[in-house]
């Protein structure tokens, strides 16, 4: 049988170099099997001998429940990876067989210029290994970045779930999180308009739990049978493999125009949610309705939410396109650098809890993945926090090989009959089998659970364990085998499916309760601020403006008419199709032939839910403070050095990263004779890589004559970023064509002879906290 002894907290105190997994390279093949419930008894060795409690430093747990550990403490997963980390290479170079070699720069040939010999086994091995380094990329979510961290609950949720990682306040569970884009391949840019994945693997004491979510709470389709069609439509078109990492093409919009259930999701993606500022400033959602189950077997419906403590911020469209060219790794780099700098991203886990008796109490179906539960109907309850505090050591081994699966659940969490979720529970496992080379991908270090693994699974590609003994159950000749723990009341940590009686005929038919495709799309539209609505119109106009087929454009405008007449009319004008007429019957079918039971006015029907949901607008999701915001300071010879130093000190004290830019690297000579160090040269950077800009006094006429500096300010102002213009810095604004900038929102101007005092920097910090000024 497969034996995984588990993490240090389940074993006697051992040095950190001890092998943490029976599945590892040095596993003892003859280890006796543990008692069935040994995994739930941390103070008992698998042979029954008592042992001392594990040292908190070994397990990553705080010394006492609820007592926070230091952010840099190593957790159990970090320690478990030690057995698989290769040491720094030292000594003689060898082949994979351990044979030392004398030369890796030259092939074996006949003479100096003769043919290469087939007997050069070193060459063959090196090329063969290189030829097979790549594995198939993910079909979707191929482009991603990941990090390790921990999750700890605020209070026990035992009333609703027996999930172990939600029981004890302050007890830390190791996690690995992977963020990603959906459409593009691995080589695409980070800042394209797209859905973002937000997948979290919890290494709990009772097994791995994967919360596989997105940054948008709904999805394009209701039934998994449509998933291949959706992905085929959104991917580059077959004849020319165009476009890469984008959805502005005929096949995607043709699909959506004929599949009106996608309308709600389209509203989210066409909003600024589709172009987040960073992974650190992005919400996450479980999308589906899941079920929590407590120790008594009582179920509660649940929706999962991740909220970033830095607030929810986005780029604007022009900014995102420029960023894709200036730094296609913008989000990946931002996450890595923040963690390396100790600015650990933090998210709060919240849940919407719905009693099972309220399953049909809402004007939408809880099992419909194209619907959300408005927070005005069911508030989000904060239950814990997650901190990402460690970068991977090898992108391929960890971020690329990590395998998430919606069906990786633990006792206390179960599924619902959501048809999209049911299909994902098959598809995710199936795709990992081919992507990672067979059924043994759970043995890869990043995927290994900390809980013990005991079963009769055998053989297959990539098997890492030498299994002794019998491979079947029951048996009487092999010295025992792992036992199932069914019958009666189950021990803690044993999974049992939630019991629910379901009767019905086998049919291929969508539930009538799934037929409303527009009311929540209309709710989203009504909840947007004016500038958000303007950006949505611009996004639809750009995307549909790329569509070649007039009929596809017309059908999409017909669908948008069901959301809002003004939205549809403005998009129609911009893309050159007839403006839609008012629909007298709100329940009428759309031009796409949808059997919608809810039209543009559905939200006004009695019992249809809130008219507006403030929680949906980015205007209401900002956080306080400017921690980790990046501020550029444009300088040139003669700059006011005191102002540069004040920017660094005043804004840096509040957690911002302040970088000095100049035409060249090195340093610039300030007006007071001091030298100001330069962090980056203007030709190597761009305004889109910063959140705010300071132009200090003393830089005229040099900066107004520098095209890079003029472009930097022009883009900052065009993208609505906070700008501080001090003294002669106003001259740069005039050169950029903005005249007197004093009346522009988000711009602070200081033109007096007295040096700017603390009040100016406080005012500017408030502007940075606001993030963007779209009215500009």
XYZ file of C-alpha atoms in Angstrom:
776
model
C 0.000 0.000 0.000
C 1.022 3.624 -0.480
C 2.174 5.096 2.817
C 2.756 8.789 3.406
C 3.665 9.317 7.087
C 2.485 12.931 6.939
C 3.999 16.158 8.186
C 6.102 16.565 11.334
C 3.088 17.330 13.558
C 1.931 13.720 13.104
C 5.293 12.166 14.006
C 7.895 12.246 16.778
C 10.099 15.311 16.870
C 12.746 14.869 14.169
C 15.471 17.075 12.710
C 14.413 19.221 9.728
C 16.457 17.021 7.394
C 14.282 13.980 8.097
C 12.277 12.646 5.149
C 8.818 14.220 5.526
C 6.895 11.873 3.228
C 6.787 8.148 2.714
C 6.180 9.006 -0.915
C 9.614 10.615 -1.165
C 12.798 9.279 -2.698
C 14.152 7.883 0.577
C 10.884 6.446 1.877
C 11.153 3.364 3.987
C 9.356 0.697 2.007
C 8.758 -1.568 4.944
C 7.181 0.915 7.360
C 4.290 -0.644 9.260
C 0.829 0.720 8.480
C -0.651 3.182 10.955
C -3.835 2.626 12.871
C -6.842 3.924 10.897
C -7.284 7.024 13.055
C -3.620 7.754 13.762
C -3.719 10.815 11.530
C -6.121 12.400 13.987
C -3.920 11.763 17.016
C -0.858 14.018 16.839
C 0.501 12.719 20.147
C 0.591 9.054 19.100
C 3.218 7.437 16.882
C 1.963 5.035 14.224
C 3.161 2.049 16.247
C 1.233 3.218 19.318
C 4.122 4.730 21.286
C 3.540 8.083 22.960
C 5.852 10.907 21.983
C 6.465 14.498 22.894
C 4.430 17.228 21.240
C 6.008 18.673 18.086
C 7.966 21.862 18.308
C 5.891 24.776 16.955
C 8.836 25.873 14.869
C 8.752 22.530 13.056
C 5.072 22.602 12.180
C 4.607 26.243 11.363
C 1.809 26.405 13.965
C 1.775 29.210 16.542
C 2.804 28.131 20.020
C -0.728 28.695 21.278
C -3.991 28.797 19.375
C -4.840 32.330 18.373
C -1.320 33.602 18.996
C 0.116 34.911 15.723
C 3.406 33.520 14.479
C 6.054 35.610 12.791
C 5.443 36.045 9.049
C 8.856 34.566 8.260
C 8.357 31.340 10.246
C 8.590 28.177 8.161
C 5.343 26.243 7.932
C 4.830 22.516 7.530
C 4.630 22.641 3.731
C 7.861 24.607 3.456
C 9.612 22.043 5.669
C 8.121 19.163 3.695
C 9.609 20.506 0.468
C 13.144 20.257 1.897
C 13.408 16.618 0.872
C 12.925 17.580 -2.778
C 15.075 20.692 -2.984
C 18.295 20.116 -4.883
C 21.433 21.458 -3.192
C 23.611 23.993 -4.928
C 25.721 22.075 -7.465
C 29.242 21.309 -6.297
C 31.905 18.852 -7.374
C 32.310 17.130 -10.720
C 29.669 17.300 -13.451
C 27.884 13.963 -14.009
C 25.338 12.322 -16.280
C 21.892 11.326 -15.015
C 23.444 7.977 -14.138
C 26.035 9.587 -11.891
C 28.945 9.132 -14.282
C 31.434 12.004 -13.981
C 32.290 13.681 -17.267
C 35.207 15.802 -18.406
C 33.648 18.101 -21.040
C 30.130 19.427 -21.654
C 31.077 21.978 -24.343
C 32.140 19.731 -27.206
C 30.559 16.713 -28.915
C 32.541 13.561 -29.643
C 33.699 13.786 -33.275
C 36.114 12.100 -35.660
C 38.979 14.593 -35.668
C 38.608 18.345 -35.437
C 36.135 18.713 -38.314
C 34.739 15.216 -38.723
C 31.209 13.810 -38.131
C 29.709 13.506 -34.658
C 29.713 9.966 -33.318
C 26.510 8.193 -32.330
C 28.323 6.691 -29.374
C 28.447 10.114 -27.646
C 26.022 9.118 -24.878
C 26.582 12.433 -23.101
C 25.328 14.377 -26.144
C 22.351 12.060 -26.619
C 21.334 12.313 -22.957
C 21.705 16.108 -22.833
C 19.679 16.679 -26.015
C 17.040 14.124 -25.078
C 16.477 15.740 -21.707
C 16.293 19.170 -23.333
C 13.852 17.951 -25.990
C 11.497 16.706 -23.286
C 11.675 19.613 -20.834
C 8.348 21.069 -21.877
C 4.970 19.704 -20.892
C 1.587 20.639 -22.399
C 0.451 23.982 -21.073
C -2.953 24.333 -19.476
C -5.784 24.577 -22.004
C -7.020 27.612 -20.083
C -5.246 29.533 -17.306
C -1.920 28.808 -19.000
C -0.378 32.166 -18.054
C 0.080 32.421 -14.305
C 2.108 33.255 -11.224
C 2.082 31.648 -7.789
C 3.125 32.071 -4.174
C 3.068 30.226 -0.860
C 1.574 31.532 2.347
C -0.782 30.669 5.165
C -4.422 30.941 6.107
C -5.714 31.438 9.624
C -9.343 31.758 10.763
C -10.601 34.560 12.994
C -12.988 32.280 14.893
C -14.253 28.729 14.801
C -16.855 27.868 12.142
C -17.711 24.568 13.819
C -21.379 25.568 13.861
C -21.435 25.264 10.065
C -18.541 22.986 9.061
C -16.208 20.356 10.418
C -13.495 21.421 7.931
C -10.359 21.237 10.049
C -8.720 24.445 8.791
C -11.789 26.466 9.876
C -12.009 25.179 13.439
C -9.350 26.852 15.549
C -8.754 30.628 15.614
C -5.184 31.557 14.747
C -4.041 28.083 13.679
C -2.200 28.451 10.399
C -2.743 26.211 7.388
C -0.119 26.390 4.603
C -1.427 27.428 1.180
C -0.241 27.791 -2.390
C -2.045 30.314 -4.611
C -1.866 30.570 -8.385
C -3.180 33.624 -10.232
C -3.677 33.480 -13.992
C -5.318 34.774 -17.133
C -7.830 32.485 -18.875
C -7.544 32.884 -22.630
C -3.904 33.432 -23.543
C -1.029 30.953 -23.789
C 1.974 30.995 -21.476
C 3.737 33.595 -23.604
C 0.903 36.138 -23.653
C 0.885 39.415 -21.724
C -0.380 39.825 -18.164
C -2.523 42.927 -18.658
C -4.881 41.809 -21.433
C -8.630 42.138 -20.869
C -9.578 38.755 -19.479
C -10.908 36.837 -16.511
C -8.263 36.132 -13.851
C -7.950 32.822 -12.040
C -7.545 32.843 -8.246
C -6.885 29.239 -7.178
C -5.909 28.342 -3.606
C -4.575 24.986 -2.390
C -4.968 24.517 1.378
C -2.588 21.865 2.790
C -4.909 20.900 5.657
C -4.321 18.195 8.259
C -7.171 16.200 6.698
C -5.990 16.457 3.097
C -5.664 19.045 0.355
C -8.572 21.389 -0.313
C -8.609 23.381 -3.562
C -10.719 26.523 -3.790
C -10.531 27.063 -7.554
C -11.915 30.529 -8.178
C -11.818 33.599 -10.420
C -11.728 37.341 -9.916
C -15.329 37.502 -11.181
C -18.139 35.813 -9.202
C -20.067 34.398 -12.184
C -19.245 32.517 -15.370
C -20.071 32.578 -19.092
C -22.051 29.325 -19.200
C -24.438 27.379 -16.997
C -23.682 23.803 -18.015
C -20.261 22.163 -18.372
C -21.326 20.535 -21.648
C -20.870 24.005 -23.178
C -17.351 24.469 -21.825
C -15.540 23.013 -24.863
C -17.652 25.252 -27.112
C -16.882 28.340 -25.042
C -13.125 27.665 -24.968
C -13.010 26.844 -28.685
C -14.786 30.134 -29.373
C -12.614 32.361 -27.156
C -9.287 30.839 -28.216
C -7.483 32.151 -31.327
C -9.326 31.302 -34.505
C -8.198 28.058 -36.210
C -7.198 29.367 -39.662
C -4.560 31.836 -38.472
C -4.149 31.365 -34.702
C -5.166 35.018 -34.159
C -5.656 36.827 -31.801
C -3.352 35.832 -28.962
C -4.533 36.616 -25.440
C -7.591 38.561 -26.583
C -11.310 38.048 -27.122
C -11.928 40.779 -29.727
C -12.728 38.462 -32.639
C -15.696 36.928 -34.427
C -15.857 33.430 -32.986
C -16.025 34.571 -29.352
C -18.703 37.180 -29.935
C -20.639 34.900 -32.253
C -20.797 32.352 -29.432
C -21.837 34.965 -26.861
C -24.474 36.494 -29.108
C -26.054 33.047 -29.489
C -25.576 32.132 -25.826
C -27.287 34.970 -23.915
C -26.551 33.343 -20.553
C -23.062 34.842 -21.028
C -24.398 38.424 -20.828
C -23.908 38.868 -17.075
C -20.298 37.673 -17.252
C -19.637 39.922 -20.246
C -20.688 42.961 -18.233
C -18.046 42.114 -15.629
C -15.274 41.404 -18.134
C -16.021 44.570 -20.135
C -15.823 46.583 -16.925
C -12.492 47.515 -15.356
C -12.598 44.171 -13.500
C -11.162 42.673 -16.699
C -7.923 44.703 -16.367
C -6.841 44.597 -12.686
C -3.999 46.771 -11.388
C -2.310 43.740 -9.855
C -3.022 40.335 -8.381
C -2.559 41.995 -4.989
C -5.505 44.338 -5.668
C -7.955 41.815 -7.062
C -10.936 40.062 -5.529
C -11.468 36.325 -5.766
C -14.674 34.296 -5.819
C -15.500 30.598 -5.641
C -18.098 31.184 -8.428
C -20.232 28.170 -7.517
C -22.526 27.576 -4.581
C -20.868 24.949 -2.394
C -22.075 23.282 0.781
C -20.603 23.368 4.261
C -21.342 20.337 6.438
C -20.932 20.296 10.216
C -20.135 17.369 12.517
C -23.838 16.538 12.827
C -24.274 16.268 9.064
C -26.230 19.524 8.734
C -25.606 21.371 5.494
C -25.414 25.093 4.742
C -25.024 26.620 1.292
C -21.945 28.813 0.951
C -20.401 31.295 -1.486
C -16.674 32.025 -1.025
C -15.121 35.504 -1.370
C -11.513 36.734 -1.226
C -11.053 40.474 -0.522
C -7.612 42.106 -0.889
C -6.639 44.323 2.028
C -5.030 46.780 -0.399
C -8.418 47.420 -1.980
C -9.682 46.558 -5.461
C -7.995 48.646 -8.165
C -7.758 48.401 -11.945
C -5.921 49.864 -14.873
C -7.625 51.831 -17.622
C -7.752 50.298 -21.081
C -5.133 52.430 -22.831
C -2.816 51.995 -19.861
C -3.245 48.212 -19.918
C -2.383 48.030 -23.628
C 0.780 50.083 -23.175
C 1.767 48.019 -20.135
C 1.506 44.842 -22.218
C 4.234 46.219 -24.475
C 6.397 47.882 -21.830
C 6.308 44.949 -19.409
C 4.295 41.874 -20.478
C 5.208 40.328 -17.087
C 3.756 43.263 -15.133
C 1.473 41.272 -12.806
C 3.912 38.418 -12.358
C 6.745 40.817 -11.562
C 4.587 42.877 -9.210
C 3.634 39.829 -7.116
C 7.219 38.525 -6.966
C 8.761 41.865 -6.050
C 6.177 42.655 -3.372
C 6.857 39.365 -1.593
C 10.627 39.730 -1.935
C 10.360 43.232 -0.411
C 8.342 41.934 2.551
C 5.124 43.650 1.411
C 3.171 40.432 1.760
C -0.171 40.411 -0.094
C -3.056 39.769 2.284
C -6.620 38.722 1.567
C -9.636 38.227 3.788
C -11.790 35.150 3.273
C -15.492 35.831 3.542
C -18.514 33.581 3.198
C -22.148 34.060 2.351
C -24.039 31.462 4.379
C -27.510 30.396 3.239
C -29.596 27.910 5.272
C -30.793 24.985 3.192
C -34.422 25.882 3.890
C -33.804 29.160 2.013
C -32.651 27.438 -1.175
C -35.640 28.754 -3.136
C -36.096 32.066 -1.326
C -34.418 34.214 -3.994
C -35.439 35.431 -7.471
C -32.607 33.389 -8.989
C -31.393 29.818 -8.702
C -28.511 29.252 -6.253
C -27.211 26.508 -8.544
C -26.930 28.853 -11.549
C -23.231 29.815 -11.959
C -24.169 32.885 -14.016
C -25.763 34.427 -10.904
C -24.332 35.979 -7.771
C -25.992 36.467 -4.393
C -26.218 40.238 -3.820
C -24.589 41.249 -0.558
C -27.714 43.258 0.245
C -29.589 39.950 0.486
C -26.862 37.887 2.177
C -23.968 39.839 3.751
C -20.418 38.523 3.399
C -19.146 37.263 6.747
C -15.339 37.593 7.244
C -13.943 34.311 8.566
C -10.156 34.466 8.202
C -7.130 35.927 6.494
C -4.567 34.652 3.995
C -1.036 36.048 3.720
C 1.303 35.218 0.812
C 4.808 35.427 2.233
C 7.074 33.172 0.147
C 7.934 32.976 -3.537
C 8.505 29.615 -5.256
C 12.096 28.545 -5.832
C 11.479 27.016 -9.253
C 8.670 28.211 -11.515
C 8.307 24.951 -13.421
C 8.493 22.581 -10.460
C 6.014 24.556 -8.409
C 3.887 27.129 -10.260
C 3.675 25.186 -13.523
C 3.265 21.725 -12.012
C 0.774 22.640 -9.309
C -2.493 20.867 -10.082
C -5.806 22.271 -8.882
C -9.049 20.348 -8.950
C -12.518 21.454 -7.866
C -13.158 17.954 -6.529
C -10.246 18.176 -4.077
C -12.409 18.723 -1.026
C -12.050 17.787 2.628
C -14.482 16.700 5.348
C -16.823 19.599 6.056
C -17.043 20.857 2.448
C -19.150 19.297 -0.292
C -20.639 19.989 -3.697
C -24.043 21.091 -4.895
C -25.822 20.081 -8.088
C -24.550 23.087 -10.018
C -24.189 21.564 -13.540
C -21.063 23.561 -14.336
C -19.395 22.461 -11.104
C -20.357 18.834 -11.701
C -18.618 18.880 -15.075
C -15.535 20.665 -13.707
C -15.222 17.875 -11.136
C -14.569 15.502 -14.034
C -12.650 17.772 -16.372
C -9.974 19.089 -14.001
C -8.727 15.620 -13.074
C -8.880 14.462 -16.665
C -6.791 17.351 -17.985
C -4.113 16.906 -15.282
C -3.631 13.286 -16.354
C -2.388 14.286 -19.798
C -0.729 17.567 -18.811
C 1.350 16.052 -16.009
C 1.954 12.652 -17.567
C -0.292 10.230 -15.717
C -2.051 9.517 -12.434
C 0.939 10.106 -10.131
C 0.923 13.907 -10.341
C -0.224 14.125 -6.676
C 3.280 12.876 -5.793
C 4.897 16.004 -7.262
C 6.267 18.005 -4.314
C 4.005 21.039 -4.719
C 0.924 18.803 -4.915
C 1.728 16.441 -2.040
C -0.620 16.686 0.896
C 0.687 17.081 4.422
C -1.874 14.526 5.549
C -0.964 10.844 5.413
C -1.630 8.968 2.162
C -2.536 5.262 2.479
C -4.122 3.361 -0.405
C -3.592 0.596 -2.949
C -2.919 2.862 -5.946
C 0.007 1.543 -7.956
C 2.363 1.968 -10.880
C 1.825 4.341 -13.820
C 4.008 7.059 -15.333
C 6.142 8.957 -12.861
C 5.714 6.559 -9.940
C 8.109 7.639 -7.174
C 7.556 4.897 -4.595
C 8.748 1.282 -4.305
C 5.623 -0.419 -2.980
C 5.905 -3.621 -0.944
C 3.243 -6.176 -0.257
C -0.327 -6.707 -1.330
C -2.203 -4.372 -3.694
C -5.816 -5.408 -3.119
C -8.419 -5.323 -0.392
C -9.575 -7.252 1.482
C -6.644 -9.608 1.900
C -5.417 -12.108 4.486
C -1.900 -12.845 3.290
C -0.175 -9.494 3.039
C 0.027 -8.318 6.628
C -2.902 -5.928 6.395
C -4.053 -3.132 4.129
C -5.603 0.303 4.604
C -9.092 0.065 5.981
C -12.126 2.133 5.074
C -13.788 3.706 8.081
C -17.465 3.446 7.203
C -20.263 2.351 9.491
C -21.661 4.260 12.440
C -20.398 7.659 13.531
C -17.186 8.429 11.663
C -13.969 9.532 13.385
C -12.888 13.132 12.951
C -11.260 13.808 9.595
C -12.979 11.023 7.649
C -14.853 12.163 4.563
C -18.475 11.178 4.087
C -20.618 12.513 1.274
C -23.501 14.751 2.242
C -26.696 12.692 2.122
C -29.399 14.137 -0.058
C -32.307 12.366 -1.682
C -32.850 13.233 -5.341
C -35.589 11.738 -7.525
C -36.202 12.469 -11.193
C -36.074 11.248 -14.745
C -32.854 11.348 -16.748
C -33.372 14.299 -19.099
C -31.399 16.734 -21.244
C -33.116 19.977 -20.323
C -32.108 23.186 -18.569
C -34.083 24.069 -15.460
C -36.617 26.866 -16.093
C -35.118 28.595 -13.031
C -31.951 29.137 -15.110
C -33.789 31.061 -17.856
C -33.214 34.608 -16.575
C -30.149 35.844 -18.423
C -30.449 39.598 -18.019
C -31.732 40.792 -14.639
C -28.376 40.501 -12.850
C -26.535 41.958 -15.848
C -28.887 44.933 -15.509
C -28.230 45.057 -11.750
C -24.501 45.218 -12.444
C -24.965 48.033 -14.985
C -27.164 50.091 -12.642
C -24.629 49.633 -9.816
C -21.739 51.132 -11.779
C -20.501 54.679 -11.307
C -20.768 56.986 -14.343
C -17.118 56.458 -15.236
C -17.482 52.684 -14.954
C -20.463 52.737 -17.311
C -18.447 54.831 -19.747
C -15.601 52.305 -19.657
C -18.041 49.422 -20.257
C -19.442 51.181 -23.332
C -15.915 51.768 -24.614
C -14.931 48.150 -23.993
C -17.940 46.713 -25.847
C -17.320 49.184 -28.679
C -13.667 48.187 -28.999
C -14.349 44.453 -28.869
C -17.367 44.445 -31.195
C -15.610 46.925 -33.466
C -13.095 44.138 -34.191
C -15.876 41.754 -35.256
C -16.137 41.383 -39.044
C -19.651 39.892 -39.256
C -22.377 42.604 -39.089
C -24.942 40.040 -37.957
C -22.849 39.134 -34.913
C -22.624 42.814 -33.988
C -26.372 43.208 -34.391
C -27.189 40.175 -32.264
C -24.916 41.368 -29.457
C -26.580 44.792 -29.479
C -29.887 42.948 -29.222
C -28.666 41.158 -26.132
C -27.398 44.405 -24.602
C -30.819 45.919 -25.236
C -32.177 43.438 -22.724
C -29.765 44.913 -20.172
C -30.205 48.642 -20.841
C -31.499 50.586 -23.821
C -29.000 53.418 -23.389
C -26.068 50.999 -23.234
C -27.199 49.178 -26.367
C -27.916 52.393 -28.298
C -24.531 53.932 -27.543
C -22.655 50.747 -28.481
C -24.730 50.462 -31.676
C -23.831 54.023 -32.692
C -20.145 53.372 -32.164
C -19.978 50.085 -34.092
C -22.234 51.102 -36.989
C -25.348 48.968 -36.550
C -28.968 50.159 -36.229
C -29.885 51.415 -32.794
C -32.370 49.140 -31.021
C -35.908 50.205 -30.334
C -37.548 50.047 -26.935
C -38.967 46.646 -26.114
C -42.551 47.022 -24.865
C -42.595 43.548 -23.313
C -39.655 43.178 -20.943
C -40.037 39.412 -21.071
C -39.828 39.208 -24.845
C -37.172 37.090 -26.482
C -33.941 38.778 -27.511
C -32.663 38.965 -31.056
C -30.488 35.973 -30.212
C -33.564 33.837 -29.692
C -33.084 33.540 -25.932
C -35.954 32.225 -23.883
C -35.342 34.900 -21.273
C -37.884 35.272 -18.545
C -36.373 38.577 -17.463
C -35.832 41.624 -19.608
C -34.398 45.057 -19.066
C -36.888 45.897 -16.332
C -36.654 42.588 -14.493
C -34.893 44.190 -11.562
C -37.970 46.335 -10.837
C -40.340 43.408 -10.340
C -41.495 42.812 -6.743
C -39.220 40.352 -5.016
C -36.559 40.592 -7.738
C -33.830 41.733 -5.351
C -32.050 45.048 -4.941
C -32.152 47.721 -7.632
C -28.531 48.646 -7.019
C -25.701 46.785 -5.272
C -22.990 49.214 -4.079
C -20.639 46.277 -3.420
C -20.284 45.789 -7.198
C -18.749 49.201 -7.921
C -15.007 49.776 -7.708
C -15.828 53.195 -6.286
C -16.723 51.427 -3.035
C -13.888 48.903 -2.891
C -10.870 51.093 -2.307
C -8.779 50.612 0.813
C -7.182 53.217 3.027
C -3.497 53.997 2.782
C -0.923 53.945 -0.008
C 1.168 50.939 1.004
C 3.068 49.412 -1.971
C 1.896 52.104 -4.437
C 4.694 53.074 -6.840
C 5.466 56.780 -7.228
C 7.783 58.178 -9.904
C 9.760 61.398 -9.374
C 10.962 62.996 -12.627
C 14.307 64.776 -12.211
C 16.927 66.616 -14.218
C 20.081 68.627 -13.389
C 19.143 71.579 -11.187
C 16.279 69.754 -9.472
C 15.207 70.845 -6.017
C 16.906 68.126 -3.956
C 14.858 68.909 -0.836
C 11.639 68.174 -2.712
C 12.994 64.865 -3.989
C 14.055 63.884 -0.476
C 10.691 65.006 0.938
C 8.853 62.833 -1.581
C 10.947 59.840 -0.600
C 10.563 60.428 3.128
C 6.934 61.549 3.335
C 5.458 59.025 0.915
C 7.891 56.258 1.826
C 6.906 56.595 5.489
C 3.368 55.638 4.469
C 4.539 52.512 2.661
C 4.793 53.802 -0.903
C 7.728 52.872 -3.143
C 9.295 56.081 -4.490
C 11.677 55.876 -7.453
C 13.727 58.733 -8.922
C 13.838 58.848 -12.736
C 16.140 60.826 -14.992
C 17.304 60.820 -18.597
C 20.303 58.681 -17.633
C 21.234 56.226 -14.898
C 23.585 57.214 -12.099
C 22.799 60.495 -10.377
C 21.780 64.075 -11.093
C 23.259 67.270 -9.648
C 20.659 69.121 -7.563
C 20.414 72.911 -7.237
C 21.971 72.774 -3.769
C 25.079 70.979 -5.099
C 24.114 67.584 -3.714
C 23.858 64.511 -5.904
C 20.486 62.742 -6.184
C 20.729 58.978 -6.898
C 18.735 57.839 -9.933
C 16.791 54.579 -9.639
C 15.865 54.168 -13.314
C 16.599 55.825 -16.626
C 13.550 57.200 -18.438
C 14.159 55.228 -21.660
C 13.960 51.975 -19.681
C 10.639 52.582 -17.965
C 7.174 54.090 -18.532
C 4.372 55.863 -16.720
C 2.149 52.771 -16.890
C 4.476 51.013 -14.435
C 3.719 53.590 -11.712
C 0.656 54.673 -9.768
C 1.504 58.368 -9.338
C 3.933 61.049 -10.481
C 5.836 63.928 -8.849
C 7.525 66.626 -10.966
C 9.662 68.725 -8.583
C 10.891 72.272 -9.072
C 14.112 73.102 -10.881
C 13.760 70.761 -13.867
C 12.894 73.374 -16.486
C 13.886 73.740 -19.260
C 15.453 70.246 -19.365
C 12.351 68.102 -18.793
C 10.044 69.999 -21.206
C 12.660 69.388 -23.912
C 12.838 65.638 -23.204
C 10.255 63.642 -25.259
C 10.378 60.761 -22.769
C 9.505 63.107 -19.889
C 6.704 64.786 -21.839
C 5.233 61.411 -22.777
C 5.524 60.243 -19.163
C 3.444 63.162 -17.891
C 1.001 63.031 -20.805
C 0.213 59.358 -20.183
C -0.050 59.872 -16.420
C -2.603 62.633 -16.919
C -4.474 60.757 -19.647
C -4.759 57.661 -17.467
C -6.149 59.592 -14.515
C -3.178 59.083 -12.202
C -2.400 61.385 -9.258
C 0.184 64.013 -10.227
C 2.046 66.609 -8.118
C 3.530 69.548 -10.047
C 5.893 71.674 -7.957
C 7.267 75.049 -9.004
C 8.652 74.960 -12.520
C 7.287 71.440 -12.871
C 4.124 73.141 -14.154
C 6.088 73.996 -17.312
C 6.146 70.327 -18.233
C 2.348 70.267 -18.099
C 2.132 73.175 -20.518
C 4.534 71.468 -22.918
C 2.353 68.356 -22.757
C -0.594 70.444 -23.905
C -2.551 70.583 -20.659
C -2.120 74.334 -20.049
C -2.948 75.276 -16.472
C -3.302 71.923 -14.656
C -4.678 73.440 -11.457
C -8.276 72.608 -12.349
C -7.645 68.945 -13.196
C -8.987 66.329 -10.804
C -6.241 64.439 -9.030
C -3.548 67.060 -9.716
C -1.957 69.075 -6.919
C 0.022 72.181 -7.857
C 2.502 74.112 -5.693
C 3.810 77.288 -7.267
C 4.653 79.421 -4.218
C 8.116 80.487 -3.207
C 7.887 78.666 0.125
C 8.860 74.986 -0.007
C 5.923 72.567 0.047
C 5.115 71.566 3.612
C 3.724 68.381 5.169
C 0.174 69.355 4.227
C 0.963 69.078 0.513
C 2.354 65.578 0.899
C -0.662 64.532 2.971
C -2.945 65.902 0.268
C -0.997 64.042 -2.396
C -1.115 60.807 -0.372
C -4.907 61.165 -0.259
C -4.935 61.460 -4.055
C -2.790 58.327 -4.399
C -5.149 56.467 -2.074
C -7.987 57.362 -4.462
C -6.006 55.514 -7.182
C -7.515 56.990 -10.374
C -9.460 60.073 -11.468
C -11.452 58.872 -14.488
C -13.318 62.193 -14.860
C -10.080 63.691 -16.145
